[in-house]
């Protein structure tokens, strides 16, 4: 059984995102993927590509793609969802591996560390076209394009933020001291990584765009033009002064090199820098992640209101669907919001259960979910009319 998605649905998805990026959509972008179909063939022998299995190069990339295809054939796509492969399975900041860092996934998640720690003055980053991780990613992308053509979007791997990559090679507090002790060396290293980061981005996308399917990344956002979700998770540890000197110039340069961009703002500690980031003219969108142990997405109205006031788009990543409606009410700009796709799986359960990255739901709840997405656009249109009726007559 093939992937359940046709050309007409791709036309709709592209038009929806075209309007969203332009700020012309009148409702949020919202979708769900449901695992509820029988692919009609045995499960392939290759393991599913995850952070726990990405190191196993004994399987051919064609075998890996075959297993991913099996999983895609199990899925139904509701609302604005589309067939998509998330290559964050190589870990957050895989550009560090491309630059020679050691990959450790013994815990089931990917972590990067230097083979040998060097002082910042001895760190010099160069391109290595024979790097095994870079070759693996490129070969996997080629196999994916050959298999799916213009049916599936394959996202750019999580390359990481420039300073985040540098901290992998200067771990712990070492980079923090380098900001003060060797500022010029830090800046040199940042710009070396910047140039290589964009080379990796360009080379991988030259493969992925052979069929002109468009762009995505670990955010799951779709774009017909080059874009990426940029970040600087190191920012939660540094002052605005340090951020403005060492992170902001490179961040702005990356934003200006991309036609569209999203910024990943992670945790309350990063809020010290939100005004400076939002002031970057060409930044398109901001994704806010409250972080573990903090109030959920809908309880940060001041953050979403600030993003909305700047004119940027908003991504609500990982938030419950009820928080989406809270954010809509808090900002008053529902058409500028993209709610990340939620993964469900049909199961014999009485109550919804969260297992790993998906929600198990019963057949009856699945029917209700399908009805919700069937009615989503009419509901949003109705709410727009109601809101207009509430406005005072002038």
PDB file of C-alpha atoms in Angstrom, residues 26-324:
ATOM      1  CA  UNK A  26      -6.666  33.644   8.382  1.00  0.00           C
ATOM      2  CA  UNK A  27      -6.267  30.594  10.632  1.00  0.00           C
ATOM      3  CA  UNK A  28      -3.439  28.667  12.306  1.00  0.00           C
ATOM      4  CA  UNK A  29      -1.520  25.987  10.459  1.00  0.00           C
ATOM      5  CA  UNK A  30      -2.422  22.786  12.285  1.00  0.00           C
ATOM      6  CA  UNK A  31      -2.210  19.096  11.454  1.00  0.00           C
ATOM      7  CA  UNK A  32      -1.970  15.591  12.854  1.00  0.00           C
ATOM      8  CA  UNK A  33      -0.427  12.322  11.736  1.00  0.00           C
ATOM      9  CA  UNK A  34      -2.202   9.111  12.738  1.00  0.00           C
ATOM     10  CA  UNK A  35      -0.596   5.669  12.656  1.00  0.00           C
ATOM     11  CA  UNK A  36      -3.602   3.568  11.658  1.00  0.00           C
ATOM     12  CA  UNK A  37      -2.916   1.964   8.252  1.00  0.00           C
ATOM     13  CA  UNK A  38      -1.646  -1.459   7.232  1.00  0.00           C
ATOM     14  CA  UNK A  39       1.228  -1.114   4.708  1.00  0.00           C
ATOM     15  CA  UNK A  40       0.307  -4.524   3.315  1.00  0.00           C
ATOM     16  CA  UNK A  41       3.819  -5.924   3.532  1.00  0.00           C
ATOM     17  CA  UNK A  42       6.135  -7.355   6.220  1.00  0.00           C
ATOM     18  CA  UNK A  43       8.154  -5.037   8.421  1.00  0.00           C
ATOM     19  CA  UNK A  44      11.574  -4.552   6.765  1.00  0.00           C
ATOM     20  CA  UNK A  45      14.525  -6.036   8.629  1.00  0.00           C
ATOM     21  CA  UNK A  46      16.453  -2.758   8.901  1.00  0.00           C
ATOM     22  CA  UNK A  47      15.999  -0.831  12.167  1.00  0.00           C
ATOM     23  CA  UNK A  48      14.040   2.393  12.181  1.00  0.00           C
ATOM     24  CA  UNK A  49      16.466   5.310  11.942  1.00  0.00           C
ATOM     25  CA  UNK A  50      16.654   6.964  15.373  1.00  0.00           C
ATOM     26  CA  UNK A  51      19.305   8.574  17.537  1.00  0.00           C
ATOM     27  CA  UNK A  52      19.832   5.118  19.062  1.00  0.00           C
ATOM     28  CA  UNK A  53      20.474   3.435  15.683  1.00  0.00           C
ATOM     29  CA  UNK A  54      22.021   6.170  13.525  1.00  0.00           C
ATOM     30  CA  UNK A  55      25.550   4.873  14.195  1.00  0.00           C
ATOM     31  CA  UNK A  56      24.919   1.510  12.525  1.00  0.00           C
ATOM     32  CA  UNK A  57      26.393   1.963   9.062  1.00  0.00           C
ATOM     33  CA  UNK A  58      26.161  -1.783   8.353  1.00  0.00           C
ATOM     34  CA  UNK A  59      22.720  -1.196   6.832  1.00  0.00           C
ATOM     35  CA  UNK A  60      22.658   0.357   3.391  1.00  0.00           C
ATOM     36  CA  UNK A  61      20.936   3.708   3.012  1.00  0.00           C
ATOM     37  CA  UNK A  62      18.460   2.004   0.682  1.00  0.00           C
ATOM     38  CA  UNK A  63      17.551  -0.429   3.486  1.00  0.00           C
ATOM     39  CA  UNK A  64      17.100   2.471   5.911  1.00  0.00           C
ATOM     40  CA  UNK A  65      14.873   4.330   3.446  1.00  0.00           C
ATOM     41  CA  UNK A  66      12.822   1.169   2.868  1.00  0.00           C
ATOM     42  CA  UNK A  67      12.113   0.974   6.611  1.00  0.00           C
ATOM     43  CA  UNK A  68      11.170   4.655   6.758  1.00  0.00           C
ATOM     44  CA  UNK A  69       8.865   4.125   3.782  1.00  0.00           C
ATOM     45  CA  UNK A  70       7.127   1.322   5.674  1.00  0.00           C
ATOM     46  CA  UNK A  71       6.464   3.710   8.566  1.00  0.00           C
ATOM     47  CA  UNK A  72       5.176   6.433   6.228  1.00  0.00           C
ATOM     48  CA  UNK A  73       2.770   3.932   4.671  1.00  0.00           C
ATOM     49  CA  UNK A  74       1.290   3.324   8.141  1.00  0.00           C
ATOM     50  CA  UNK A  75       0.300   6.971   8.465  1.00  0.00           C
ATOM     51  CA  UNK A  76      -2.770   9.051   7.665  1.00  0.00           C
ATOM     52  CA  UNK A  77      -2.422  12.822   7.342  1.00  0.00           C
ATOM     53  CA  UNK A  78      -5.046  15.137   8.810  1.00  0.00           C
ATOM     54  CA  UNK A  79      -5.406  18.886   8.430  1.00  0.00           C
ATOM     55  CA  UNK A  80      -2.190  20.522   7.248  1.00  0.00           C
ATOM     56  CA  UNK A  81       0.036  17.484   7.889  1.00  0.00           C
ATOM     57  CA  UNK A  82       2.129  16.014   5.068  1.00  0.00           C
ATOM     58  CA  UNK A  83       4.578  13.113   4.493  1.00  0.00           C
ATOM     59  CA  UNK A  84       7.805  14.208   6.128  1.00  0.00           C
ATOM     60  CA  UNK A  85      11.052  12.644   7.332  1.00  0.00           C
ATOM     61  CA  UNK A  86      12.754  14.287  10.293  1.00  0.00           C
ATOM     62  CA  UNK A  87      16.524  13.797  10.131  1.00  0.00           C
ATOM     63  CA  UNK A  88      17.108  15.015  13.678  1.00  0.00           C
ATOM     64  CA  UNK A  89      17.799  11.307  14.239  1.00  0.00           C
ATOM     65  CA  UNK A  90      21.481  12.168  13.741  1.00  0.00           C
ATOM     66  CA  UNK A  91      21.363  14.289  16.877  1.00  0.00           C
ATOM     67  CA  UNK A  92      21.110  17.982  17.747  1.00  0.00           C
ATOM     68  CA  UNK A  93      24.129  19.736  16.291  1.00  0.00           C
ATOM     69  CA  UNK A  94      25.321  17.076  13.850  1.00  0.00           C
ATOM     70  CA  UNK A  95      27.506  19.683  12.124  1.00  0.00           C
ATOM     71  CA  UNK A  96      29.874  19.053  15.046  1.00  0.00           C
ATOM     72  CA  UNK A  97      30.267  15.472  13.797  1.00  0.00           C
ATOM     73  CA  UNK A  98      30.902  16.809  10.289  1.00  0.00           C
ATOM     74  CA  UNK A  99      33.704  18.883  11.864  1.00  0.00           C
ATOM     75  CA  UNK A 100      35.301  15.899  13.577  1.00  0.00           C
ATOM     76  CA  UNK A 101      33.529  15.542  16.915  1.00  0.00           C
ATOM     77  CA  UNK A 102      32.938  12.112  18.442  1.00  0.00           C
ATOM     78  CA  UNK A 103      29.352  10.818  18.282  1.00  0.00           C
ATOM     79  CA  UNK A 104      28.136   9.053  21.446  1.00  0.00           C
ATOM     80  CA  UNK A 105      24.677   7.489  21.376  1.00  0.00           C
ATOM     81  CA  UNK A 106      25.180   4.787  24.004  1.00  0.00           C
ATOM     82  CA  UNK A 107      22.379   6.304  26.109  1.00  0.00           C
ATOM     83  CA  UNK A 108      19.888   6.129  23.236  1.00  0.00           C
ATOM     84  CA  UNK A 109      20.277   9.832  22.466  1.00  0.00           C
ATOM     85  CA  UNK A 110      23.073  11.484  20.514  1.00  0.00           C
ATOM     86  CA  UNK A 111      25.726  13.550  22.257  1.00  0.00           C
ATOM     87  CA  UNK A 112      28.840  15.068  20.738  1.00  0.00           C
ATOM     88  CA  UNK A 113      32.258  15.553  22.302  1.00  0.00           C
ATOM     89  CA  UNK A 114      35.758  16.290  21.038  1.00  0.00           C
ATOM     90  CA  UNK A 115      38.151  13.390  20.575  1.00  0.00           C
ATOM     91  CA  UNK A 116      40.810  15.641  22.080  1.00  0.00           C
ATOM     92  CA  UNK A 117      40.170  18.934  23.839  1.00  0.00           C
ATOM     93  CA  UNK A 118      42.259  21.802  22.505  1.00  0.00           C
ATOM     94  CA  UNK A 119      42.675  25.412  23.590  1.00  0.00           C
ATOM     95  CA  UNK A 120      40.569  27.834  21.562  1.00  0.00           C
ATOM     96  CA  UNK A 121      43.722  29.155  19.877  1.00  0.00           C
ATOM     97  CA  UNK A 122      44.429  25.682  18.472  1.00  0.00           C
ATOM     98  CA  UNK A 123      40.915  25.023  17.226  1.00  0.00           C
ATOM     99  CA  UNK A 124      40.744  25.458  13.469  1.00  0.00           C
ATOM    100  CA  UNK A 125      37.762  24.116  11.553  1.00  0.00           C
ATOM    101  CA  UNK A 126      38.151  22.836   8.009  1.00  0.00           C
ATOM    102  CA  UNK A 127      35.945  21.083   5.490  1.00  0.00           C
ATOM    103  CA  UNK A 128      36.395  17.323   5.152  1.00  0.00           C
ATOM    104  CA  UNK A 129      34.476  15.894   2.214  1.00  0.00           C
ATOM    105  CA  UNK A 130      35.346  12.364   3.354  1.00  0.00           C
ATOM    106  CA  UNK A 131      33.868  12.761   6.834  1.00  0.00           C
ATOM    107  CA  UNK A 132      31.871   9.533   7.412  1.00  0.00           C
ATOM    108  CA  UNK A 133      28.901  11.294   9.038  1.00  0.00           C
ATOM    109  CA  UNK A 134      28.620  13.861   6.274  1.00  0.00           C
ATOM    110  CA  UNK A 135      28.814  11.119   3.649  1.00  0.00           C
ATOM    111  CA  UNK A 136      26.183   9.047   5.467  1.00  0.00           C
ATOM    112  CA  UNK A 137      23.745  11.956   5.591  1.00  0.00           C
ATOM    113  CA  UNK A 138      24.320  12.831   1.932  1.00  0.00           C
ATOM    114  CA  UNK A 139      23.944   9.233   0.777  1.00  0.00           C
ATOM    115  CA  UNK A 140      20.776   8.821   2.807  1.00  0.00           C
ATOM    116  CA  UNK A 141      19.342  11.984   1.246  1.00  0.00           C
ATOM    117  CA  UNK A 142      20.159  10.708  -2.253  1.00  0.00           C
ATOM    118  CA  UNK A 143      18.450   7.396  -1.537  1.00  0.00           C
ATOM    119  CA  UNK A 144      15.419   9.235  -0.144  1.00  0.00           C
ATOM    120  CA  UNK A 145      15.074  11.448  -3.223  1.00  0.00           C
ATOM    121  CA  UNK A 146      15.458   8.425  -5.499  1.00  0.00           C
ATOM    122  CA  UNK A 147      12.763   6.534  -3.574  1.00  0.00           C
ATOM    123  CA  UNK A 148      10.146   9.232  -2.998  1.00  0.00           C
ATOM    124  CA  UNK A 149      10.705  11.848  -5.697  1.00  0.00           C
ATOM    125  CA  UNK A 150       8.081  14.536  -5.224  1.00  0.00           C
ATOM    126  CA  UNK A 151       5.978  12.652  -2.642  1.00  0.00           C
ATOM    127  CA  UNK A 152       7.858  13.142   0.646  1.00  0.00           C
ATOM    128  CA  UNK A 153       9.687  16.095   2.158  1.00  0.00           C
ATOM    129  CA  UNK A 154      12.973  15.178   3.839  1.00  0.00           C
ATOM    130  CA  UNK A 155      14.018  17.713   6.447  1.00  0.00           C
ATOM    131  CA  UNK A 156      17.497  19.131   6.858  1.00  0.00           C
ATOM    132  CA  UNK A 157      19.354  17.445   9.739  1.00  0.00           C
ATOM    133  CA  UNK A 158      19.687  19.402  12.974  1.00  0.00           C
ATOM    134  CA  UNK A 159      22.971  21.144  12.170  1.00  0.00           C
ATOM    135  CA  UNK A 160      22.968  23.067  15.461  1.00  0.00           C
ATOM    136  CA  UNK A 161      23.738  26.651  16.361  1.00  0.00           C
ATOM    137  CA  UNK A 162      27.199  28.060  15.700  1.00  0.00           C
ATOM    138  CA  UNK A 163      28.069  28.820  19.327  1.00  0.00           C
ATOM    139  CA  UNK A 164      26.453  25.552  20.416  1.00  0.00           C
ATOM    140  CA  UNK A 165      28.764  23.700  18.021  1.00  0.00           C
ATOM    141  CA  UNK A 166      31.771  25.611  19.315  1.00  0.00           C
ATOM    142  CA  UNK A 167      30.870  24.719  22.896  1.00  0.00           C
ATOM    143  CA  UNK A 168      31.009  21.033  21.987  1.00  0.00           C
ATOM    144  CA  UNK A 169      34.706  21.531  21.272  1.00  0.00           C
ATOM    145  CA  UNK A 170      35.142  23.836  24.305  1.00  0.00           C
ATOM    146  CA  UNK A 171      32.841  22.030  26.777  1.00  0.00           C
ATOM    147  CA  UNK A 172      31.654  23.027  30.220  1.00  0.00           C
ATOM    148  CA  UNK A 173      32.782  26.442  31.376  1.00  0.00           C
ATOM    149  CA  UNK A 174      35.747  26.594  28.982  1.00  0.00           C
ATOM    150  CA  UNK A 175      33.950  28.574  26.273  1.00  0.00           C
ATOM    151  CA  UNK A 176      32.538  30.922  28.909  1.00  0.00           C
ATOM    152  CA  UNK A 177      36.059  31.796  30.031  1.00  0.00           C
ATOM    153  CA  UNK A 178      37.171  32.102  26.397  1.00  0.00           C
ATOM    154  CA  UNK A 179      34.675  34.935  25.867  1.00  0.00           C
ATOM    155  CA  UNK A 180      36.708  37.015  28.321  1.00  0.00           C
ATOM    156  CA  UNK A 181      40.212  35.607  27.928  1.00  0.00           C
ATOM    157  CA  UNK A 182      40.401  35.074  24.157  1.00  0.00           C
ATOM    158  CA  UNK A 183      37.580  37.069  22.530  1.00  0.00           C
ATOM    159  CA  UNK A 184      39.246  37.369  19.124  1.00  0.00           C
ATOM    160  CA  UNK A 185      39.912  33.632  18.969  1.00  0.00           C
ATOM    161  CA  UNK A 186      36.261  32.940  19.753  1.00  0.00           C
ATOM    162  CA  UNK A 187      35.141  35.258  16.965  1.00  0.00           C
ATOM    163  CA  UNK A 188      37.545  33.616  14.520  1.00  0.00           C
ATOM    164  CA  UNK A 189      36.197  30.167  15.399  1.00  0.00           C
ATOM    165  CA  UNK A 190      32.586  31.357  15.160  1.00  0.00           C
ATOM    166  CA  UNK A 191      33.058  32.637  11.628  1.00  0.00           C
ATOM    167  CA  UNK A 192      34.961  29.520  10.561  1.00  0.00           C
ATOM    168  CA  UNK A 193      32.005  27.413  11.732  1.00  0.00           C
ATOM    169  CA  UNK A 194      29.573  29.846  10.098  1.00  0.00           C
ATOM    170  CA  UNK A 195      31.121  29.373   6.658  1.00  0.00           C
ATOM    171  CA  UNK A 196      31.266  25.588   7.006  1.00  0.00           C
ATOM    172  CA  UNK A 197      27.717  25.409   8.398  1.00  0.00           C
ATOM    173  CA  UNK A 198      26.369  27.121   5.287  1.00  0.00           C
ATOM    174  CA  UNK A 199      28.465  24.879   3.054  1.00  0.00           C
ATOM    175  CA  UNK A 200      26.919  21.810   4.716  1.00  0.00           C
ATOM    176  CA  UNK A 201      23.452  23.344   4.377  1.00  0.00           C
ATOM    177  CA  UNK A 202      23.947  24.113   0.687  1.00  0.00           C
ATOM    178  CA  UNK A 203      25.463  20.749  -0.233  1.00  0.00           C
ATOM    179  CA  UNK A 204      22.759  18.723   1.519  1.00  0.00           C
ATOM    180  CA  UNK A 205      19.979  20.803   0.008  1.00  0.00           C
ATOM    181  CA  UNK A 206      21.458  20.470  -3.470  1.00  0.00           C
ATOM    182  CA  UNK A 207      20.677  16.773  -3.059  1.00  0.00           C
ATOM    183  CA  UNK A 208      17.288  17.173  -1.392  1.00  0.00           C
ATOM    184  CA  UNK A 209      16.012  19.704  -3.917  1.00  0.00           C
ATOM    185  CA  UNK A 210      16.655  17.627  -7.043  1.00  0.00           C
ATOM    186  CA  UNK A 211      12.888  17.083  -7.334  1.00  0.00           C
ATOM    187  CA  UNK A 212      11.958  20.553  -6.074  1.00  0.00           C
ATOM    188  CA  UNK A 213       9.936  19.287  -3.120  1.00  0.00           C
ATOM    189  CA  UNK A 214      10.663  22.274  -0.903  1.00  0.00           C
ATOM    190  CA  UNK A 215      12.323  22.687   2.456  1.00  0.00           C
ATOM    191  CA  UNK A 216      11.827  21.575   6.034  1.00  0.00           C
ATOM    192  CA  UNK A 217      13.879  20.803   9.135  1.00  0.00           C
ATOM    193  CA  UNK A 218      13.314  19.441  12.650  1.00  0.00           C
ATOM    194  CA  UNK A 219      10.634  22.091  13.262  1.00  0.00           C
ATOM    195  CA  UNK A 220       8.375  20.346  10.722  1.00  0.00           C
ATOM    196  CA  UNK A 221       7.531  23.656   9.040  1.00  0.00           C
ATOM    197  CA  UNK A 222       7.257  23.560   5.246  1.00  0.00           C
ATOM    198  CA  UNK A 223       8.626  26.183   2.865  1.00  0.00           C
ATOM    199  CA  UNK A 224       8.975  26.415  -0.894  1.00  0.00           C
ATOM    200  CA  UNK A 225      12.006  28.677  -0.350  1.00  0.00           C
ATOM    201  CA  UNK A 226      15.237  27.973   1.570  1.00  0.00           C
ATOM    202  CA  UNK A 227      14.770  28.321   5.315  1.00  0.00           C
ATOM    203  CA  UNK A 228      16.106  26.922   8.566  1.00  0.00           C
ATOM    204  CA  UNK A 229      15.461  27.064  12.296  1.00  0.00           C
ATOM    205  CA  UNK A 230      18.467  28.776  13.857  1.00  0.00           C
ATOM    206  CA  UNK A 231      19.439  28.703  17.509  1.00  0.00           C
ATOM    207  CA  UNK A 232      21.913  29.627  20.214  1.00  0.00           C
ATOM    208  CA  UNK A 233      21.158  27.504  23.265  1.00  0.00           C
ATOM    209  CA  UNK A 234      24.377  28.756  24.856  1.00  0.00           C
ATOM    210  CA  UNK A 235      22.538  32.061  25.215  1.00  0.00           C
ATOM    211  CA  UNK A 236      20.887  31.006  28.482  1.00  0.00           C
ATOM    212  CA  UNK A 237      24.330  31.054  30.131  1.00  0.00           C
ATOM    213  CA  UNK A 238      25.564  34.411  28.866  1.00  0.00           C
ATOM    214  CA  UNK A 239      24.747  38.063  29.436  1.00  0.00           C
ATOM    215  CA  UNK A 240      23.112  40.286  26.827  1.00  0.00           C
ATOM    216  CA  UNK A 241      26.475  42.006  26.346  1.00  0.00           C
ATOM    217  CA  UNK A 242      28.256  38.737  25.524  1.00  0.00           C
ATOM    218  CA  UNK A 243      25.365  37.588  23.331  1.00  0.00           C
ATOM    219  CA  UNK A 244      25.333  40.848  21.394  1.00  0.00           C
ATOM    220  CA  UNK A 245      29.080  40.694  20.782  1.00  0.00           C
ATOM    221  CA  UNK A 246      29.614  37.010  19.976  1.00  0.00           C
ATOM    222  CA  UNK A 247      26.270  35.544  18.883  1.00  0.00           C
ATOM    223  CA  UNK A 248      24.143  38.276  17.372  1.00  0.00           C
ATOM    224  CA  UNK A 249      26.361  39.280  14.395  1.00  0.00           C
ATOM    225  CA  UNK A 250      26.687  35.678  13.198  1.00  0.00           C
ATOM    226  CA  UNK A 251      22.985  35.008  13.792  1.00  0.00           C
ATOM    227  CA  UNK A 252      21.998  38.034  11.737  1.00  0.00           C
ATOM    228  CA  UNK A 253      24.417  37.017   8.979  1.00  0.00           C
ATOM    229  CA  UNK A 254      22.863  33.539   8.813  1.00  0.00           C
ATOM    230  CA  UNK A 255      19.359  34.995   8.723  1.00  0.00           C
ATOM    231  CA  UNK A 256      20.381  37.251   5.854  1.00  0.00           C
ATOM    232  CA  UNK A 257      21.816  34.293   3.915  1.00  0.00           C
ATOM    233  CA  UNK A 258      18.514  32.408   4.137  1.00  0.00           C
ATOM    234  CA  UNK A 259      15.361  33.492   2.347  1.00  0.00           C
ATOM    235  CA  UNK A 260      13.290  32.582   5.409  1.00  0.00           C
ATOM    236  CA  UNK A 261      14.255  31.812   8.976  1.00  0.00           C
ATOM    237  CA  UNK A 262      12.910  30.671  12.326  1.00  0.00           C
ATOM    238  CA  UNK A 263      14.613  31.210  15.675  1.00  0.00           C
ATOM    239  CA  UNK A 264      14.440  28.527  18.381  1.00  0.00           C
ATOM    240  CA  UNK A 265      14.156  30.312  21.746  1.00  0.00           C
ATOM    241  CA  UNK A 266      14.664  27.683  24.437  1.00  0.00           C
ATOM    242  CA  UNK A 267      13.769  28.276  28.080  1.00  0.00           C
ATOM    243  CA  UNK A 268      13.327  31.286  30.374  1.00  0.00           C
ATOM    244  CA  UNK A 269      17.077  31.943  30.493  1.00  0.00           C
ATOM    245  CA  UNK A 270      17.023  32.795  26.793  1.00  0.00           C
ATOM    246  CA  UNK A 271      14.352  35.472  27.265  1.00  0.00           C
ATOM    247  CA  UNK A 272      17.094  37.963  28.170  1.00  0.00           C
ATOM    248  CA  UNK A 273      17.845  38.164  24.457  1.00  0.00           C
ATOM    249  CA  UNK A 274      14.368  38.102  22.909  1.00  0.00           C
ATOM    250  CA  UNK A 275      14.211  41.826  22.141  1.00  0.00           C
ATOM    251  CA  UNK A 276      17.525  41.818  20.272  1.00  0.00           C
ATOM    252  CA  UNK A 277      16.584  38.730  18.293  1.00  0.00           C
ATOM    253  CA  UNK A 278      13.162  40.080  17.357  1.00  0.00           C
ATOM    254  CA  UNK A 279      14.807  43.307  16.213  1.00  0.00           C
ATOM    255  CA  UNK A 280      16.539  41.429  13.367  1.00  0.00           C
ATOM    256  CA  UNK A 281      14.566  42.686  10.386  1.00  0.00           C
ATOM    257  CA  UNK A 282      14.790  39.611   8.171  1.00  0.00           C
ATOM    258  CA  UNK A 283      13.901  37.069  10.862  1.00  0.00           C
ATOM    259  CA  UNK A 284      10.628  35.453   9.781  1.00  0.00           C
ATOM    260  CA  UNK A 285       9.404  33.478  12.770  1.00  0.00           C
ATOM    261  CA  UNK A 286      10.127  32.577  16.390  1.00  0.00           C
ATOM    262  CA  UNK A 287       9.595  29.245  18.118  1.00  0.00           C
ATOM    263  CA  UNK A 288       9.259  29.456  21.916  1.00  0.00           C
ATOM    264  CA  UNK A 289      10.003  26.377  24.045  1.00  0.00           C
ATOM    265  CA  UNK A 290       9.265  26.916  27.772  1.00  0.00           C
ATOM    266  CA  UNK A 291      11.459  23.962  28.790  1.00  0.00           C
ATOM    267  CA  UNK A 292      10.935  21.024  31.126  1.00  0.00           C
ATOM    268  CA  UNK A 293       9.551  21.875  34.545  1.00  0.00           C
ATOM    269  CA  UNK A 294       8.261  25.289  33.477  1.00  0.00           C
ATOM    270  CA  UNK A 295       4.658  26.425  32.879  1.00  0.00           C
ATOM    271  CA  UNK A 296       3.215  25.167  29.597  1.00  0.00           C
ATOM    272  CA  UNK A 297       3.058  27.139  26.348  1.00  0.00           C
ATOM    273  CA  UNK A 298      -0.291  28.804  26.993  1.00  0.00           C
ATOM    274  CA  UNK A 299       0.954  30.347  30.234  1.00  0.00           C
ATOM    275  CA  UNK A 300       3.463  32.691  28.595  1.00  0.00           C
ATOM    276  CA  UNK A 301       1.182  35.371  27.099  1.00  0.00           C
ATOM    277  CA  UNK A 302       3.814  38.089  27.437  1.00  0.00           C
ATOM    278  CA  UNK A 303       6.232  36.101  25.249  1.00  0.00           C
ATOM    279  CA  UNK A 304       3.718  35.432  22.489  1.00  0.00           C
ATOM    280  CA  UNK A 305       2.397  38.985  22.625  1.00  0.00           C
ATOM    281  CA  UNK A 306       5.928  40.316  22.216  1.00  0.00           C
ATOM    282  CA  UNK A 307       6.540  38.076  19.198  1.00  0.00           C
ATOM    283  CA  UNK A 308       3.207  39.083  17.670  1.00  0.00           C
ATOM    284  CA  UNK A 309       3.887  42.785  18.277  1.00  0.00           C
ATOM    285  CA  UNK A 310       7.183  42.464  16.383  1.00  0.00           C
ATOM    286  CA  UNK A 311       5.308  41.261  13.306  1.00  0.00           C
ATOM    287  CA  UNK A 312       7.047  37.868  13.299  1.00  0.00           C
ATOM    288  CA  UNK A 313       5.322  34.554  12.749  1.00  0.00           C
ATOM    289  CA  UNK A 314       4.930  32.149  15.675  1.00  0.00           C
ATOM    290  CA  UNK A 315       5.566  28.426  15.926  1.00  0.00           C
ATOM    291  CA  UNK A 316       3.986  26.577  18.838  1.00  0.00           C
ATOM    292  CA  UNK A 317       6.195  23.482  18.995  1.00  0.00           C
ATOM    293  CA  UNK A 318       5.058  20.512  21.057  1.00  0.00           C
ATOM    294  CA  UNK A 319       2.229  22.320  22.833  1.00  0.00           C
ATOM    295  CA  UNK A 320      -1.136  20.677  23.602  1.00  0.00           C
ATOM    296  CA  UNK A 321      -3.925  21.654  21.224  1.00  0.00           C
ATOM    297  CA  UNK A 322      -5.743  23.589  23.976  1.00  0.00           C
ATOM    298  CA  UNK A 323      -2.673  25.802  24.357  1.00  0.00           C
ATOM    299  CA  UNK A 324      -2.995  26.682  20.670  1.00  0.00           C
TER     300      UNK A 324
END
